[in-house]
Amino acid sequence: MSFPASPPNPALGIPAFSRRRALGALLAVPAVGLLSACGGAATAGSERISQGALEPLAASVPAGTTIKVGDPSIKVALELSGLIKELDGFTVEFANISGGPQTTEAFRANALDTGSVADIPPIHATWTGLDVRIIAAGYRQDAVGHPIYELGVAPGAGITRLEDLRGRKIAYSPGQAQGALVLRILDKAGLKQEDVKLVELPSTGDAYATALASRQVDAAPLGGVQIKRYLAKYKADGGTTIRHGLRDDPSLLYSPAKVLADPAKAAALATYVKVWGKAQRWIEDHPAEWLEGYYVKDQGLSREDGQYLIDATGKRDIPTSWTEAIARHQETIDLLAREQKKPQLTAADLYDTRFEAIAGTAFASAGKGGAA
């Protein structure tokens, strides 16, 4: 995805990290099988740590504390901005891991303490019996006007509006943001799953664009620079995209509840979330540096593609209250529970409210000259 705080768009490519820093080592995570997002046991009967059982966040991080973080794009932002210095006093090990399946499996292997995802992975992790909590949340101020995804349409498919999806083949990745978006698009169009043919495909790299071009599917959600590249390559043949008119902007950090029950790690994660909020402001206030340092040098994109992603993001919204976000998350849960025949969940239970105001307060204060 293109929003820097969210999991990086697979189309961008994420290089492996190997350099150990004094303030943060890069974790070499053992190879693990990807978690099947739809498999595993549901949470019925699972032991969950209650919010009330979590101790208040400590004012300081105990010496010797280490946290393992899967947040590759923000790692770059911290280095470019100098904000990484604010993590001094404890060890942060950055892992080249992002996205729901990899992050959740790393949680299960005790190889990660927090990871950057959209809003669907915490839901599916909970459905597979893993107790997780959201500790930071970011959005886009004009989410409908600056969507992460557009609906790609295959050449000659003749889809010009969402209602035209009836009877069509649509790429679908259950357990990921793209899959949930497809279900939300169908709901908006007044369609049910049986009104279309959902074709399960992994939403990695240019898989969806290739499926569209070959007419394996008629429609597929495309994100970030894939939108631009698909149109550049296939528009002459009739390939198009259409806006879905829905919010698809959540960008979250989430952690295993057992990690958050460790007072030392929770205190370190609180510090990280604060710096995460400042990094969001730095990215927004320094587009030229972000373009060159992240998109061009780190991701290997052209300046044109990098600028496209910056423009597509628009302004950030890092709230100090999660009330509205939780309500939207509940609507998504309700839809997925119904359409995927999963147990009902309470969205508020997925959030660790001790962290609620930390990122938003840091984001706001950094905008007033508090950032490095």
Tab-separated table of C-alpha atoms in Angstrom, residues 72-232:
chain	number	residue	atom	x	y	z
A	72	PRO	CA	9.945	-1.242	7.354
A	73	SER	CA	8.849	2.111	5.932
A	74	ILE	CA	8.840	3.891	9.291
A	75	LYS	CA	12.290	2.478	10.011
A	76	VAL	CA	13.492	4.481	6.998
A	77	ALA	CA	11.596	7.576	8.148
A	78	LEU	CA	13.219	7.393	11.579
A	79	GLU	CA	16.673	7.264	10.030
A	80	LEU	CA	16.027	10.050	7.522
A	81	SER	CA	14.531	12.353	10.143
A	82	GLY	CA	16.918	11.579	12.989
A	83	LEU	CA	13.975	10.558	15.161
A	84	ILE	CA	15.600	7.178	15.692
A	85	LYS	CA	17.695	8.899	18.379
A	86	GLU	CA	14.533	9.127	20.489
A	87	LEU	CA	14.567	5.332	20.811
A	88	ASP	CA	17.841	5.465	22.739
A	89	GLY	CA	17.823	3.665	26.064
A	90	PHE	CA	16.441	0.365	24.792
A	91	THR	CA	16.943	-1.847	21.757
A	92	VAL	CA	14.677	-1.840	18.714
A	93	GLU	CA	15.230	-4.684	16.277
A	94	PHE	CA	13.614	-3.962	12.929
A	95	ALA	CA	12.457	-6.928	10.875
A	96	ASN	CA	11.768	-6.833	7.149
A	97	ILE	CA	8.231	-8.072	7.744
A	98	SER	CA	4.958	-6.391	6.872
A	99	GLY	CA	1.422	-7.373	5.996
A	100	GLY	CA	-1.023	-9.576	7.828
A	101	PRO	CA	-0.022	-13.179	7.050
A	102	GLN	CA	3.716	-12.685	7.622
A	103	THR	CA	3.205	-10.532	10.719
A	104	THR	CA	0.701	-12.853	12.363
A	105	GLU	CA	2.888	-15.899	11.722
A	106	ALA	CA	5.867	-14.033	13.190
A	107	PHE	CA	3.759	-13.333	16.282
A	108	ARG	CA	3.061	-17.033	16.610
A	109	ALA	CA	6.779	-17.775	16.341
A	110	ASN	CA	7.535	-15.161	19.048
A	111	ALA	CA	9.702	-13.411	16.449
A	112	LEU	CA	7.925	-10.042	16.483
A	113	ASP	CA	6.417	-7.697	19.069
A	114	THR	CA	4.528	-5.334	16.781
A	115	GLY	CA	3.792	-5.027	13.082
A	116	SER	CA	2.320	-2.636	10.530
A	117	VAL	CA	-0.878	-3.730	8.795
A	118	ALA	CA	-4.277	-2.559	7.563
A	119	ASP	CA	-7.491	-3.221	9.507
A	120	ILE	CA	-8.185	-6.814	8.417
A	121	PRO	CA	-5.218	-8.794	9.861
A	122	PRO	CA	-6.100	-8.131	13.519
A	123	ILE	CA	-9.599	-9.443	12.831
A	124	HIS	CA	-8.413	-12.627	11.151
A	125	ALA	CA	-5.657	-13.157	13.715
A	126	THR	CA	-8.333	-13.090	16.410
A	127	TRP	CA	-10.479	-15.518	14.459
A	128	THR	CA	-7.547	-17.938	14.327
A	129	GLY	CA	-7.217	-17.825	18.103
A	130	LEU	CA	-4.369	-15.310	18.450
A	131	ASP	CA	-5.029	-12.596	21.042
A	132	VAL	CA	-3.828	-9.297	19.495
A	133	ARG	CA	-4.390	-5.593	20.159
A	134	ILE	CA	-4.035	-2.438	18.083
A	135	ILE	CA	-1.669	0.147	19.579
A	136	ALA	CA	-1.537	2.839	16.879
A	137	ALA	CA	-3.904	3.923	14.122
A	138	GLY	CA	-3.493	6.269	11.171
A	139	TYR	CA	-5.866	7.315	8.412
A	140	ARG	CA	-6.208	9.806	5.540
A	141	GLN	CA	-8.078	13.074	5.972
A	142	ASP	CA	-9.822	12.711	2.605
A	143	ALA	CA	-9.975	8.929	2.483
A	144	VAL	CA	-12.575	8.670	-0.285
A	145	GLY	CA	-10.754	11.218	-2.427
A	146	HIS	CA	-7.379	9.556	-1.782
A	147	PRO	CA	-8.091	5.816	-1.843
A	148	ILE	CA	-5.342	3.260	-1.455
A	149	TYR	CA	-7.066	1.005	-3.982
A	150	GLU	CA	-9.008	1.408	-7.199
A	151	LEU	CA	-10.926	-1.346	-8.908
A	152	GLY	CA	-8.965	-2.470	-11.945
A	153	VAL	CA	-11.081	-3.531	-14.927
A	154	ALA	CA	-9.815	-5.993	-17.538
A	155	PRO	CA	-9.580	-4.863	-21.156
A	156	GLY	CA	-12.924	-5.349	-22.861
A	157	ALA	CA	-14.772	-6.256	-19.640
A	158	GLY	CA	-17.127	-3.308	-20.045
A	159	ILE	CA	-17.397	-2.541	-16.333
A	160	THR	CA	-18.035	1.160	-15.798
A	161	ARG	CA	-19.857	1.117	-12.448
A	162	LEU	CA	-19.924	-1.156	-9.433
A	163	GLU	CA	-23.315	-2.608	-10.370
A	164	ASP	CA	-21.746	-3.996	-13.553
A	165	LEU	CA	-19.843	-6.528	-11.432
A	166	ARG	CA	-22.840	-8.869	-11.421
A	167	GLY	CA	-21.835	-12.177	-13.012
A	168	ARG	CA	-18.163	-11.174	-13.293
A	169	LYS	CA	-14.964	-12.814	-12.053
A	170	ILE	CA	-13.314	-10.790	-9.279
A	171	ALA	CA	-9.881	-11.369	-7.725
A	172	TYR	CA	-10.280	-12.101	-4.038
A	173	SER	CA	-7.783	-12.519	-1.197
A	174	PRO	CA	-9.538	-13.494	2.042
A	175	GLY	CA	-7.818	-12.326	5.185
A	176	GLN	CA	-6.294	-9.247	3.556
A	177	ALA	CA	-7.469	-5.693	3.016
A	178	GLN	CA	-8.103	-6.292	-0.689
A	179	GLY	CA	-10.460	-9.172	0.062
A	180	ALA	CA	-12.446	-7.197	2.591
A	181	LEU	CA	-12.657	-4.295	0.148
A	182	VAL	CA	-14.149	-6.597	-2.493
A	183	LEU	CA	-16.864	-7.646	-0.041
A	184	ARG	CA	-17.543	-4.015	0.847
A	185	ILE	CA	-17.740	-3.085	-2.844
A	186	LEU	CA	-20.277	-5.857	-3.453
A	187	ASP	CA	-22.290	-4.692	-0.454
A	188	LYS	CA	-22.309	-1.122	-1.758
A	189	ALA	CA	-23.420	-2.323	-5.193
A	190	GLY	CA	-26.263	-4.331	-3.679
A	191	LEU	CA	-24.673	-7.609	-4.743
A	192	LYS	CA	-24.031	-10.844	-2.891
A	193	GLN	CA	-21.152	-13.272	-3.256
A	194	GLU	CA	-23.351	-15.618	-5.256
A	195	ASP	CA	-23.985	-12.812	-7.750
A	196	VAL	CA	-20.306	-12.873	-8.805
A	197	LYS	CA	-17.462	-15.371	-9.068
A	198	LEU	CA	-14.744	-14.730	-6.522
A	199	VAL	CA	-11.406	-16.024	-7.757
A	200	GLU	CA	-8.952	-16.538	-4.900
A	201	LEU	CA	-5.565	-15.128	-5.858
A	202	PRO	CA	-2.679	-13.898	-3.697
A	203	SER	CA	-2.485	-10.116	-3.778
A	204	THR	CA	1.293	-10.021	-4.144
A	205	GLY	CA	3.406	-8.061	-6.592
A	206	ASP	CA	1.652	-7.560	-9.907
A	207	ALA	CA	-0.453	-10.739	-9.624
A	208	TYR	CA	-3.745	-8.873	-9.877
A	209	ALA	CA	-2.618	-6.715	-12.802
A	210	THR	CA	-1.422	-9.810	-14.641
A	211	ALA	CA	-4.712	-11.597	-13.948
A	212	LEU	CA	-6.612	-8.635	-15.363
A	213	ALA	CA	-4.455	-8.393	-18.469
A	214	SER	CA	-4.905	-12.110	-19.198
A	215	ARG	CA	-8.668	-11.925	-18.485
A	216	GLN	CA	-8.290	-14.487	-15.737
A	217	VAL	CA	-10.500	-12.066	-13.840
A	218	ASP	CA	-12.707	-9.187	-14.925
A	219	ALA	CA	-11.987	-6.956	-11.952
A	220	ALA	CA	-9.431	-6.728	-9.144
A	221	PRO	CA	-8.441	-4.137	-6.535
A	222	LEU	CA	-5.164	-2.478	-7.497
A	223	GLY	CA	-3.166	-0.427	-5.013
A	224	GLY	CA	-0.529	2.283	-5.065
A	225	VAL	CA	1.750	2.492	-8.065
A	226	GLN	CA	0.100	-0.609	-9.563
A	227	ILE	CA	-2.813	1.634	-10.549
A	228	LYS	CA	-0.534	3.923	-12.509
A	229	ARG	CA	1.411	1.075	-14.095
A	230	TYR	CA	-1.679	-0.898	-15.084
A	231	LEU	CA	-3.212	2.071	-16.867
A	232	ALA	CA	0.066	2.952	-18.572
